[in-house]
Coordinates of C-alpha atoms in Angstrom, one line a residue:
Chain O
X1 CA 63.4 80.4 116.8
X2 CA 62.2 83.6 115.2
X3 CA 62.7 84.3 111.9
X4 CA 65.8 85.1 110.2
X5 CA 66.4 88.4 109.4
X6 CA 68.2 89.0 106.1
X7 CA 69.2 92.5 104.8
X8 CA 69.9 93.6 101.5
X9 CA 70.4 96.7 99.0
X10 CA 66.9 97.4 97.9
X11 CA 64.7 98.8 96.4
X12 CA 62.7 95.5 96.0
X13 CA 63.1 93.4 92.8
X14 CA 67.1 94.4 92.4
X15 CA 69.3 91.9 92.0
X16 CA 70.5 91.8 95.5
X17 CA 67.0 90.9 96.4
X18 CA 67.1 88.0 94.2
X19 CA 70.0 87.1 95.8
X20 CA 68.8 87.3 99.2
X21 CA 65.5 85.2 98.3
X22 CA 67.8 82.6 96.5
X23 CA 69.8 82.2 99.8
X24 CA 67.4 81.5 102.1
X25 CA 64.9 79.3 101.9
X26 CA 61.1 81.0 100.8
X27 CA 59.4 82.1 103.4
X28 CA 62.4 81.4 106.7
X29 CA 63.5 84.6 106.2
X30 CA 62.4 88.1 106.7
X31 CA 64.1 90.3 103.5
X32 CA 64.9 93.7 104.8
X33 CA 65.5 95.7 101.9
X34 CA 68.2 99.3 102.8
X35 CA 69.1 102.2 101.3
X36 CA 72.6 101.5 101.0
X37 CA 76.0 99.2 102.0
X38 CA 77.4 101.0 104.5
X39 CA 73.6 100.6 106.4
X40 CA 72.8 97.0 105.8
X41 CA 76.1 96.7 107.6
X42 CA 75.2 98.9 109.8
X43 CA 72.3 96.5 111.2
X44 CA 74.2 93.6 110.9
X45 CA 76.9 95.3 113.0
X46 CA 73.9 96.5 115.4
X47 CA 72.8 92.6 115.4
X48 CA 69.1 94.1 113.6
X49 CA 69.6 91.8 110.8
X50 CA 70.9 87.9 110.4
X51 CA 72.5 88.1 107.7
X52 CA 73.4 90.9 104.9
X53 CA 73.9 89.9 101.3
X54 CA 76.0 92.0 99.3
X55 CA 77.6 92.1 95.4
X56 CA 81.5 91.9 95.8
X57 CA 82.2 90.8 92.1
X58 CA 80.8 91.3 88.6
X59 CA 82.5 88.6 86.0
X60 CA 82.0 91.0 83.5
X61 CA 83.3 94.1 85.5
X62 CA 84.9 93.5 88.2
X63 CA 84.9 94.5 92.3
X64 CA 82.5 96.4 93.5
X65 CA 84.6 99.3 94.7
X66 CA 81.8 100.2 97.7
X67 CA 82.1 96.6 98.9
X68 CA 85.7 96.3 99.3
X69 CA 86.0 99.3 101.4
X70 CA 83.2 97.7 103.7
X71 CA 85.9 95.2 103.9
X72 CA 88.7 97.3 104.6
X73 CA 86.5 99.1 107.7
X74 CA 89.4 101.7 107.7
X75 CA 87.3 103.2 111.0
X76 CA 86.7 100.1 112.4
X77 CA 83.2 99.9 112.4
X78 CA 81.8 96.9 111.8
X79 CA 84.5 94.4 113.5
X80 CA 82.1 91.7 114.1
X81 CA 81.1 91.2 110.6
X82 CA 82.6 88.4 109.0
X83 CA 81.7 86.3 106.0
X84 CA 79.6 82.8 106.8
X85 CA 79.0 82.3 103.0
X86 CA 78.2 83.0 99.0
X87 CA 76.2 82.9 96.3
X88 CA 76.5 83.2 92.1
X89 CA 73.5 84.7 90.2
X90 CA 73.9 84.6 86.7
X91 CA 72.5 87.6 85.4
X92 CA 69.4 87.7 83.4
X93 CA 67.0 90.6 81.4
X94 CA 63.6 90.6 80.0
X95 CA 62.1 92.9 78.3
X96 CA 58.7 93.7 79.7
X97 CA 55.2 95.9 79.5
X98 CA 52.4 96.7 81.9
X99 CA 50.1 93.4 82.4
X100 CA 48.0 93.2 79.7
X101 CA 49.4 96.1 77.7
X102 CA 50.4 92.7 74.6
X103 CA 47.8 89.9 75.0
X104 CA 49.5 88.5 72.1
X105 CA 53.0 88.2 73.3
X106 CA 55.8 88.8 71.6
X107 CA 54.6 86.7 68.4
X108 CA 52.1 89.7 68.8
X109 CA 54.2 92.6 69.1
X110 CA 53.3 95.7 66.4
X111 CA 56.1 97.3 67.3
X112 CA 54.2 100.1 68.7
X113 CA 56.6 100.3 72.1
X114 CA 58.0 104.0 72.3
X115 CA 60.0 104.3 75.1
X116 CA 62.2 102.3 77.2
X117 CA 63.5 102.0 80.1
X118 CA 66.3 100.9 82.4
X119 CA 69.4 101.5 84.5
X120 CA 72.4 102.4 81.7
X121 CA 74.6 99.8 82.5
X122 CA 71.8 97.4 81.3
X123 CA 71.8 99.0 78.2
X124 CA 75.1 97.8 77.3
X125 CA 74.7 94.6 78.4
X126 CA 71.7 94.5 75.8
X127 CA 73.1 95.9 73.1
X128 CA 72.4 93.0 70.5
X129 CA 68.4 93.1 71.0
X130 CA 67.8 96.4 71.2
X131 CA 69.8 97.2 67.9
X132 CA 68.1 94.4 65.8
X133 CA 64.6 95.8 67.3
X134 CA 64.2 99.0 69.0
X135 CA 66.8 100.8 66.8
X136 CA 66.1 104.7 67.2
X137 CA 63.3 104.1 70.0
X138 CA 63.9 106.6 73.0
X139 CA 66.1 105.3 75.9
X140 CA 65.2 107.0 79.6
X141 CA 68.1 105.9 82.3
X142 CA 66.5 105.3 85.7
X143 CA 68.4 104.5 89.0
X144 CA 67.7 100.5 88.9
X145 CA 66.2 97.9 86.7
X146 CA 63.6 96.9 89.4
X147 CA 63.0 101.0 89.3
X148 CA 62.1 100.5 85.7
X149 CA 59.8 97.8 86.1
X150 CA 57.6 99.4 88.5
X151 CA 57.3 102.8 86.1
X152 CA 56.3 100.4 83.3
X153 CA 53.8 98.4 85.6
X154 CA 51.7 101.8 86.3
X155 CA 52.3 103.3 82.2
X156 CA 49.7 104.3 81.4
X157 CA 49.6 107.1 78.8
X158 CA 52.7 106.2 76.5
X159 CA 53.9 102.2 75.7
X160 CA 56.7 101.9 77.5
X161 CA 58.9 98.9 78.2
X162 CA 61.6 97.7 80.7
X163 CA 64.6 95.7 81.1
X164 CA 64.5 93.8 84.2
X165 CA 65.0 90.8 85.7
X166 CA 62.2 88.0 85.7
X167 CA 62.1 88.7 89.9
X168 CA 61.7 92.0 89.3
X169 CA 58.5 91.1 86.6
X170 CA 57.4 89.4 89.6
X171 CA 57.7 91.8 91.9
X172 CA 56.1 94.9 90.1
X173 CA 53.3 92.1 87.8
X174 CA 54.7 93.2 84.6
X175 CA 54.2 90.8 81.9
X176 CA 57.7 89.4 80.2
X177 CA 57.9 89.6 76.4
X178 CA 60.9 88.0 76.1
X179 CA 63.6 86.7 78.3
X180 CA 67.6 86.6 78.4
X181 CA 68.0 89.2 76.3
X182 CA 71.3 89.8 77.1
X183 CA 74.7 89.7 75.2
X184 CA 76.2 87.4 77.1
X185 CA 74.8 84.3 78.6
X186 CA 77.8 84.2 81.6
X187 CA 77.4 87.6 82.9
X188 CA 77.4 86.1 87.3
X189 CA 77.6 88.4 90.2
X190 CA 78.7 86.9 93.3
X191 CA 77.4 87.9 96.4
X192 CA 78.4 87.4 99.3
X193 CA 76.7 86.5 102.7
X194 CA 77.7 88.4 106.1
X195 CA 76.9 87.9 109.5
X196 CA 77.6 89.0 113.5
X197 CA 80.2 86.6 115.1
X198 CA 78.7 87.7 118.5
X199 CA 75.4 86.8 117.3
X200 CA 74.3 82.9 118.6
X201 CA 71.1 82.7 116.7
X202 CA 73.6 82.3 113.4
X203 CA 76.4 80.4 115.2
X204 CA 75.6 77.0 114.8
X205 CA 74.8 78.6 110.3
X206 CA 78.2 79.5 110.0
X207 CA 80.2 78.1 107.3
X208 CA 76.5 76.7 105.9
X209 CA 75.1 77.9 102.4
X210 CA 71.9 79.1 104.2
X211 CA 69.9 77.5 101.1
X212 CA 72.3 74.9 99.5
X213 CA 72.1 74.7 95.5
X214 CA 70.6 72.0 93.8
X215 CA 71.5 68.6 93.5
X216 CA 73.5 68.9 90.3
X217 CA 75.0 71.4 91.1
X218 CA 76.7 70.2 94.1
X219 CA 77.9 67.1 92.3
X220 CA 80.5 69.0 90.4
X221 CA 81.1 72.0 93.8
X222 CA 85.1 71.5 94.5
X223 CA 85.1 70.5 98.3
X224 CA 87.0 73.8 99.2
X225 CA 87.1 76.3 101.9
X226 CA 87.2 80.5 101.0
X227 CA 88.6 82.6 103.3
X228 CA 89.4 86.5 102.8
X229 CA 92.0 88.4 104.9
X230 CA 92.7 92.4 104.7
X231 CA 96.0 93.5 105.7
X232 CA 98.5 96.6 105.5
X233 CA 102.3 96.3 105.5
X234 CA 105.0 98.7 105.9
X235 CA 105.8 100.0 102.4
X236 CA 108.6 101.5 103.5
X237 CA 110.3 98.0 103.3
X238 CA 111.4 96.2 100.4
X239 CA 110.1 92.8 100.0
X240 CA 106.9 93.2 103.0
X241 CA 104.2 92.5 100.2
X242 CA 106.0 89.6 98.7
X243 CA 106.8 88.1 102.3
X244 CA 103.0 88.6 103.6
X245 CA 101.7 87.0 100.3
X246 CA 104.7 84.0 100.6
X247 CA 102.8 83.1 104.3
X248 CA 99.9 82.0 102.2
X249 CA 101.3 79.3 100.5
X250 CA 103.6 78.7 103.4
X251 CA 100.3 77.2 104.8
X252 CA 98.8 75.6 102.0
X253 CA 96.5 78.1 101.2
X254 CA 95.9 78.9 97.0
X255 CA 95.9 82.8 96.2
X256 CA 92.6 83.5 94.6
X257 CA 92.1 87.4 94.3
X258 CA 94.0 90.1 95.1
X259 CA 92.6 93.6 96.0
X260 CA 94.0 96.8 96.5
X261 CA 92.2 99.9 98.6
X262 CA 93.7 103.0 99.7
X263 CA 94.6 102.8 103.6
X264 CA 93.7 107.0 103.1
X265 CA 96.1 107.3 106.0
X266 CA 99.1 108.5 103.9
X267 CA 98.8 108.5 99.8
X268 CA 99.6 105.1 98.3
X269 CA 99.7 103.2 100.9
X270 CA 96.8 100.4 100.6
X271 CA 94.9 97.7 102.2
X272 CA 94.9 94.7 100.4
X273 CA 92.2 92.1 100.5
X274 CA 92.7 88.7 99.9
X275 CA 91.3 85.7 99.0
X276 CA 92.4 82.5 99.1
X277 CA 91.6 78.6 98.7
X278 CA 91.7 75.6 100.3
X279 CA 90.9 71.8 100.3
X280 CA 90.0 70.5 103.9
X281 CA 92.4 68.1 105.3
X282 CA 94.7 66.6 107.4
X283 CA 97.9 68.3 106.6
X284 CA 96.4 71.9 106.2
X285 CA 94.1 72.0 109.5
X286 CA 94.6 75.4 110.9
X287 CA 95.8 76.7 108.4
X288 CA 94.2 80.1 108.7
X289 CA 95.0 80.3 112.2
X290 CA 98.2 79.6 111.5
X291 CA 98.5 82.2 108.2
X292 CA 97.3 84.8 110.8
X293 CA 99.4 84.2 113.3
X294 CA 102.6 84.4 110.4
X295 CA 100.8 87.8 108.9
X296 CA 101.0 89.3 112.3
X297 CA 104.2 89.2 112.6
X298 CA 105.0 90.6 108.9
X299 CA 102.2 93.5 108.5
X300 CA 101.0 95.8 110.4
X301 CA 97.2 95.6 110.7
X302 CA 95.5 92.2 109.8
X303 CA 92.0 91.2 110.0
X304 CA 90.5 87.4 109.5
X305 CA 87.1 88.3 107.6
X306 CA 85.7 84.7 107.6
X307 CA 85.8 81.2 106.3
X308 CA 82.7 79.7 104.5
X309 CA 82.5 76.7 101.6
X310 CA 82.7 77.3 97.8
X311 CA 80.0 77.5 95.6
X312 CA 81.3 78.0 92.6
X313 CA 80.1 75.3 90.3
X314 CA 81.1 74.1 86.6
X315 CA 77.5 75.5 85.8
X316 CA 78.8 78.8 86.6
X317 CA 82.4 79.2 86.1
Chain T
X1 CA 112.7 117.7 65.2
X2 CA 109.1 118.8 65.5
X3 CA 107.1 119.2 67.9
X4 CA 105.8 116.9 70.2
X5 CA 102.9 115.9 70.6
X6 CA 101.3 114.8 73.8
X7 CA 97.7 114.1 73.9
X8 CA 94.9 113.8 77.3
X9 CA 91.5 113.2 77.8
X10 CA 89.9 116.7 77.8
X11 CA 88.2 118.9 77.7
X12 CA 90.8 121.7 78.1
X13 CA 91.5 123.1 81.9
X14 CA 90.5 119.2 82.7
X15 CA 93.2 117.5 85.8
X16 CA 94.8 115.8 82.7
X17 CA 95.3 118.8 80.6
X18 CA 97.3 120.6 83.5
X19 CA 98.7 116.9 84.1
X20 CA 100.1 116.8 80.8
X21 CA 100.9 120.9 80.5
X22 CA 103.5 120.6 83.8
X23 CA 105.0 117.5 82.6
X24 CA 106.2 118.8 79.0
X25 CA 108.4 121.8 79.0
X26 CA 105.5 125.2 77.9
X27 CA 106.0 125.9 74.6
X28 CA 107.6 122.6 73.1
X29 CA 104.6 120.3 73.1
X30 CA 100.8 120.3 70.9
X31 CA 98.9 119.6 73.7
X32 CA 95.4 117.2 71.8
X33 CA 92.3 116.8 73.9
X34 CA 90.8 113.6 73.2
X35 CA 87.3 112.0 74.3
X36 CA 88.0 109.1 75.8
X37 CA 90.7 107.0 77.2
X38 CA 90.9 104.7 74.2
X39 CA 91.0 107.5 72.2
X40 CA 94.1 108.6 73.2
X41 CA 95.9 105.2 73.5
X42 CA 94.4 104.4 69.9
X43 CA 96.2 108.0 69.0
X44 CA 99.5 106.4 70.0
X45 CA 99.0 103.0 68.4
X46 CA 98.3 104.6 65.2
X47 CA 101.5 106.9 66.0
X48 CA 99.5 110.3 65.8
X49 CA 99.9 111.3 68.8
X50 CA 104.2 111.2 70.4
X51 CA 102.6 110.9 74.5
X52 CA 99.1 109.7 76.4
X53 CA 99.3 111.2 79.5
X54 CA 96.7 109.2 81.6
X55 CA 95.6 109.4 85.3
X56 CA 96.3 105.7 86.5
X57 CA 95.2 106.4 90.7
X58 CA 93.5 108.5 92.9
X59 CA 95.6 108.5 96.0
X60 CA 91.6 108.4 98.0
X61 CA 89.5 107.2 95.5
X62 CA 92.1 104.6 94.1
X63 CA 92.4 102.6 90.9
X64 CA 90.6 104.5 87.6
X65 CA 89.0 101.2 86.6
X66 CA 88.9 102.4 82.9
X67 CA 93.0 102.7 82.9
X68 CA 93.3 99.3 84.4
X69 CA 91.2 98.0 81.3
X70 CA 93.4 99.8 78.5
X71 CA 96.5 98.2 80.9
X72 CA 94.8 94.5 80.2
X73 CA 94.4 95.6 76.8
X74 CA 92.0 91.9 75.8
X75 CA 92.2 92.5 72.3
X76 CA 96.1 93.3 71.8
X77 CA 94.7 96.9 70.2
X78 CA 97.7 98.6 72.1
X79 CA 101.2 96.7 71.7
X80 CA 103.2 99.1 71.1
X81 CA 102.1 100.9 73.9
X82 CA 104.0 101.1 77.4
X83 CA 104.9 103.9 80.1
X84 CA 107.8 106.1 80.1
X85 CA 107.3 108.1 82.9
X86 CA 104.6 109.2 85.4
X87 CA 103.5 112.6 87.1
X88 CA 101.9 113.2 90.4
X89 CA 99.0 115.9 90.4
X90 CA 98.0 117.7 93.4
X91 CA 94.3 117.8 93.3
X92 CA 93.7 121.5 94.4
X93 CA 90.1 123.1 94.5
X94 CA 89.0 127.1 94.0
X95 CA 85.6 128.8 94.1
X96 CA 85.7 130.9 91.2
X97 CA 83.5 133.3 89.3
X98 CA 82.6 135.3 86.1
X99 CA 85.2 137.8 85.5
X100 CA 84.6 140.9 87.4
X101 CA 81.1 139.9 89.2
X102 CA 82.7 140.4 92.8
X103 CA 85.8 143.1 92.4
X104 CA 86.4 143.5 96.3
X105 CA 87.2 139.5 95.6
X106 CA 86.2 137.2 98.6
X107 CA 86.9 139.6 101.7
X108 CA 83.8 141.9 100.1
X109 CA 81.7 139.1 99.4
X110 CA 78.1 139.6 100.1
X111 CA 76.4 136.3 99.9
X112 CA 74.6 136.8 96.8
X113 CA 75.9 133.5 94.8
X114 CA 72.2 131.1 94.1
X115 CA 74.3 128.7 92.3
X116 CA 77.4 126.4 92.5
X117 CA 78.7 124.0 89.8
X118 CA 81.1 121.4 90.4
X119 CA 81.9 117.5 89.2
X120 CA 79.7 115.6 91.3
X121 CA 82.9 113.6 93.1
X122 CA 84.3 117.4 93.6
X123 CA 81.1 118.3 96.0
X124 CA 82.1 115.6 98.6
X125 CA 86.0 116.8 98.5
X126 CA 85.3 120.6 99.4
X127 CA 82.2 119.2 102.1
X128 CA 83.8 121.3 105.0
X129 CA 84.2 124.6 103.1
X130 CA 80.6 124.3 101.1
X131 CA 79.3 123.4 104.7
X132 CA 80.4 126.9 106.2
X133 CA 79.9 129.3 103.5
X134 CA 77.2 127.6 100.9
X135 CA 74.9 125.7 103.4
X136 CA 71.3 125.4 101.1
X137 CA 72.3 126.6 97.9
X138 CA 71.6 124.9 94.7
X139 CA 73.9 122.3 93.7
X140 CA 74.2 121.7 89.7
X141 CA 76.0 118.5 88.8
X142 CA 77.8 118.5 85.1
X143 CA 80.7 116.5 83.2
X144 CA 83.6 117.6 84.7
X145 CA 85.0 120.6 87.1
X146 CA 86.6 122.2 83.6
X147 CA 83.2 122.1 82.4
X148 CA 81.5 124.1 85.3
X149 CA 84.4 127.2 84.9
X150 CA 83.5 127.7 81.6
X151 CA 79.5 127.6 82.3
X152 CA 80.3 130.2 85.4
X153 CA 82.4 131.9 82.7
X154 CA 79.8 132.7 80.6
X155 CA 76.8 133.2 83.1
X156 CA 74.6 136.7 82.8
X157 CA 71.5 135.9 84.0
X158 CA 72.6 134.2 87.6
X159 CA 75.0 134.6 90.1
X160 CA 76.8 131.0 89.7
X161 CA 80.4 130.0 91.3
X162 CA 82.6 126.9 90.2
X163 CA 84.5 124.8 91.8
X164 CA 87.5 124.1 89.8
X165 CA 90.8 123.6 90.0
X166 CA 93.2 127.7 89.3
X167 CA 94.1 126.1 85.9
X168 CA 90.7 125.3 84.5
X169 CA 90.3 129.1 86.0
X170 CA 93.3 130.2 83.5
X171 CA 92.1 128.6 80.5
X172 CA 88.2 129.7 80.9
X173 CA 89.0 133.2 82.1
X174 CA 87.1 133.0 85.4
X175 CA 88.4 135.1 88.9
X176 CA 89.6 133.0 91.6
X177 CA 87.4 134.0 95.1
X178 CA 89.4 131.5 97.3
X179 CA 92.1 128.7 97.0
X180 CA 92.3 125.2 98.3
X181 CA 88.8 125.2 99.5
X182 CA 89.6 121.2 99.4
X183 CA 89.0 119.2 102.7
X184 CA 92.4 117.0 102.5
X185 CA 95.4 118.9 101.2
X186 CA 97.0 115.2 99.9
X187 CA 94.1 114.6 97.4
X188 CA 96.9 113.7 94.8
X189 CA 96.2 111.9 91.6
X190 CA 98.7 109.9 89.4
X191 CA 99.0 110.0 86.2
X192 CA 101.4 107.2 83.9
X193 CA 103.1 108.8 80.6
X194 CA 102.4 106.4 77.6
X195 CA 104.5 106.7 74.4
X196 CA 104.3 103.9 71.3
X197 CA 107.9 101.7 71.6
X198 CA 108.2 101.7 67.9
X199 CA 108.0 105.4 67.5
X200 CA 112.0 106.3 67.0
X201 CA 110.9 110.4 67.7
X202 CA 110.6 109.6 71.8
X203 CA 112.8 106.8 71.9
X204 CA 115.8 109.2 72.7
X205 CA 113.1 110.0 76.1
X206 CA 113.1 106.4 77.4
X207 CA 113.2 106.7 81.3
X208 CA 113.3 110.3 81.2
X209 CA 110.9 112.3 83.0
X210 CA 110.0 114.9 80.0
X211 CA 109.9 117.5 82.5
X212 CA 111.9 117.1 85.6
X213 CA 110.4 118.2 88.7
X214 CA 111.7 121.0 90.8
X215 CA 115.3 121.0 92.5
X216 CA 113.9 120.6 95.8
X217 CA 111.7 117.6 95.1
X218 CA 114.5 115.6 93.1
X219 CA 116.9 115.7 96.1
X220 CA 114.1 113.5 98.1
X221 CA 113.3 111.3 94.8
X222 CA 114.5 107.6 95.9
X223 CA 116.3 107.0 92.7
X224 CA 114.1 103.3 92.4
X225 CA 112.7 102.7 88.9
X226 CA 109.2 100.6 88.3
X227 CA 108.4 98.5 85.7
X228 CA 104.2 97.4 85.1
X229 CA 103.7 93.6 84.1
X230 CA 100.6 92.2 83.4
X231 CA 100.0 88.5 83.3
X232 CA 97.1 85.9 83.1
X233 CA 97.7 82.2 85.3
X234 CA 96.0 78.6 85.0
X235 CA 93.3 79.4 88.1
X236 CA 92.8 75.9 88.1
X237 CA 96.4 74.9 88.9
X238 CA 96.8 75.9 93.3
X239 CA 99.7 78.2 93.9
X240 CA 99.8 79.3 90.0
X241 CA 99.6 82.7 91.1
X242 CA 101.9 83.0 94.5
X243 CA 104.3 81.2 92.4
X244 CA 104.2 84.4 89.8
X245 CA 104.4 86.5 92.5
X246 CA 107.7 84.6 94.2
X247 CA 109.5 85.5 90.8
X248 CA 109.6 89.2 91.6
X249 CA 111.3 88.6 94.9
X250 CA 113.3 86.5 93.3
X251 CA 115.0 89.0 91.0
X252 CA 114.9 91.9 93.8
X253 CA 111.7 93.6 92.3
X254 CA 109.8 95.2 95.2
X255 CA 106.4 94.3 94.5
X256 CA 104.3 97.9 95.3
X257 CA 100.9 97.0 93.9
X258 CA 98.6 94.3 92.3
X259 CA 95.7 95.0 90.6
X260 CA 93.0 92.6 89.3
X261 CA 90.6 92.9 85.9
X262 CA 88.3 89.8 84.8
X263 CA 89.7 88.3 82.1
X264 CA 86.6 88.1 79.5
X265 CA 87.3 84.9 78.4
X266 CA 86.0 83.3 81.1
X267 CA 84.4 84.4 84.7
X268 CA 86.2 84.3 87.3
X269 CA 89.4 84.4 86.0
X270 CA 91.6 87.8 86.3
X271 CA 94.6 89.7 84.0
X272 CA 96.7 90.5 87.2
X273 CA 98.4 93.9 86.7
X274 CA 101.2 94.3 89.0
X275 CA 103.3 97.4 89.7
X276 CA 107.7 96.5 91.7
X277 CA 110.6 99.1 91.9
X278 CA 114.0 98.4 92.2
X279 CA 117.3 100.7 92.7
X280 CA 118.9 99.7 89.7
X281 CA 122.2 98.3 91.0
X282 CA 124.8 95.9 89.7
X283 CA 123.5 92.6 91.4
X284 CA 120.0 93.2 89.8
X285 CA 121.2 94.6 86.0
X286 CA 118.9 93.2 83.8
X287 CA 116.5 91.8 86.6
X288 CA 112.9 92.7 85.1
X289 CA 114.0 90.6 81.9
X290 CA 114.7 87.6 83.7
X291 CA 111.4 88.0 85.8
X292 CA 109.8 88.1 82.4
X293 CA 111.6 85.0 81.2
X294 CA 110.8 83.1 84.4
X295 CA 107.2 84.7 84.5
X296 CA 106.5 83.3 80.9
X297 CA 107.1 79.2 82.2
X298 CA 104.1 80.0 85.1
X299 CA 102.0 82.3 83.3
X300 CA 99.8 81.6 80.7
X301 CA 100.3 85.2 79.0
X302 CA 102.3 88.0 79.9
X303 CA 103.8 91.0 79.0
X304 CA 106.5 94.2 79.8
X305 CA 104.7 97.1 79.8
X306 CA 107.8 99.2 80.6
X307 CA 110.0 100.4 82.6
X308 CA 110.5 104.4 84.5
X309 CA 112.2 106.2 87.1
X310 CA 110.1 107.2 90.6
X311 CA 109.1 110.7 90.7
X312 CA 107.3 110.0 94.5
X313 CA 109.3 112.2 96.7
X314 CA 108.3 113.6 100.3
X315 CA 106.4 116.4 99.1
X316 CA 103.5 114.2 97.4
X317 CA 104.0 110.9 99.1

């Protein structure tokens, strides 16, 4: 079998790149950056990629709306794309500089950095550290933390530093001065791993996390399966949404999250994106199929977006 | 009684300003712009304002996340602020220029506009018009459509045009060259109207739309009441969310929307923001209070965010 092709939102060194690299065994996959989420989904639909690793939710900021819109798939562009796994990435930020700028490291730092680079969201995530050590220092917004690392890696005229991940530092060959400068130690992004269900190359990997977490994580994992389903209901019919949600409970599927996006067919009508979980047992065998059958009776449209193994462990919960 | 003080997100001429002006009878209220949504909520909590008019949802883009975070009120900053009404504003864009620039109007336009100004979101909403008449013309992003109108109103050196509302044109005294240049005629923003429940000045207006819609709209309004409730559940307890949602149905409250935001207490735990409706009747009298009582039994936290009259009519649905 040829090497797996795994696609993600670039640039190289992005958190998506890191999640893709950590989800698949090093060296076993070709990692292919894309310029947008729709491009990653399109590559999968056209079977130009085997997997896509896409952020869907951050523990601090909530849902990634662009990803919800891809799941809603209003125009039916990605009808063969389904979720087959998930990956939790804890967001750690580092302060980094061009290689060799401070041979003594942070201990010997003389206060000479004059400019900081990072993505706008990262400033707020490192406020305590920045207030303590870099009060008043000029801040330059850039399009990604990885881009910030790239800029300082090529810096020659001024003393610049970037806030980015250790992964980005390795990609761009910068020196990390300080690690874990973020305010919240538990800021985590959940990525969904997608495949094309018609792709026979990856069929045998279905429901399996391509690269399993470490054994200590595994011990604390709840052996649950998660399922993603989207549906629309007739909004003029009172109780339609409640009736649809009742079906999950009736089949032993535990509702864990509900998101909504505008249908764009008519204002104030929504596509519901529901995630549910179950611990597989003899009683709930086939529960997802039965729930989908019932849902089709009470919904206007309804779609199964895949089932995969829970990877949320005590260490990232 | 002194004049009502109505607060909204500025600048003057913004869609929020328009919604505030149209929600309250002209001349009966002092309209007070704020620089952020939290500032508007804080003014209400401190009784420095009587009402706040805040966008909560757009028919094309979905929920306004900052508003959901205010409703979630994780730190209990706005405990006396509740919804008392809503207002639907259809978003129309105009092309406008400095007063007197084109005395012949659009009919006599000679193609001499060299630069366009608007908020980034508005470009995408007017793509058909812009592609037809302004292909290749320089575009300058600004922080609001109202700001764009202000810039061109003071333009002296170049031929600039702004994309903004007729309301903004009136605020800044620009000439409207073309009206309704938006792609979608049905792009509508829903505003919620908030008050401080301890404010006796506004108590008698509770549940009433301060300025009723026109009579033809009124005829087509469904006589429903809407209620907003937030709650959190114990995520380790299977079925907790379904059980909470069941309570609405049990009391005859029709679930119409469900939003989620991170609790920020622990990753992957959410605050649910649920909207439900009912046509008042003898059977469902007190339904909201009964549902809240039951919800308190199955939820960790639970809060009533107010009940108000539905203003969604056939003309804006």
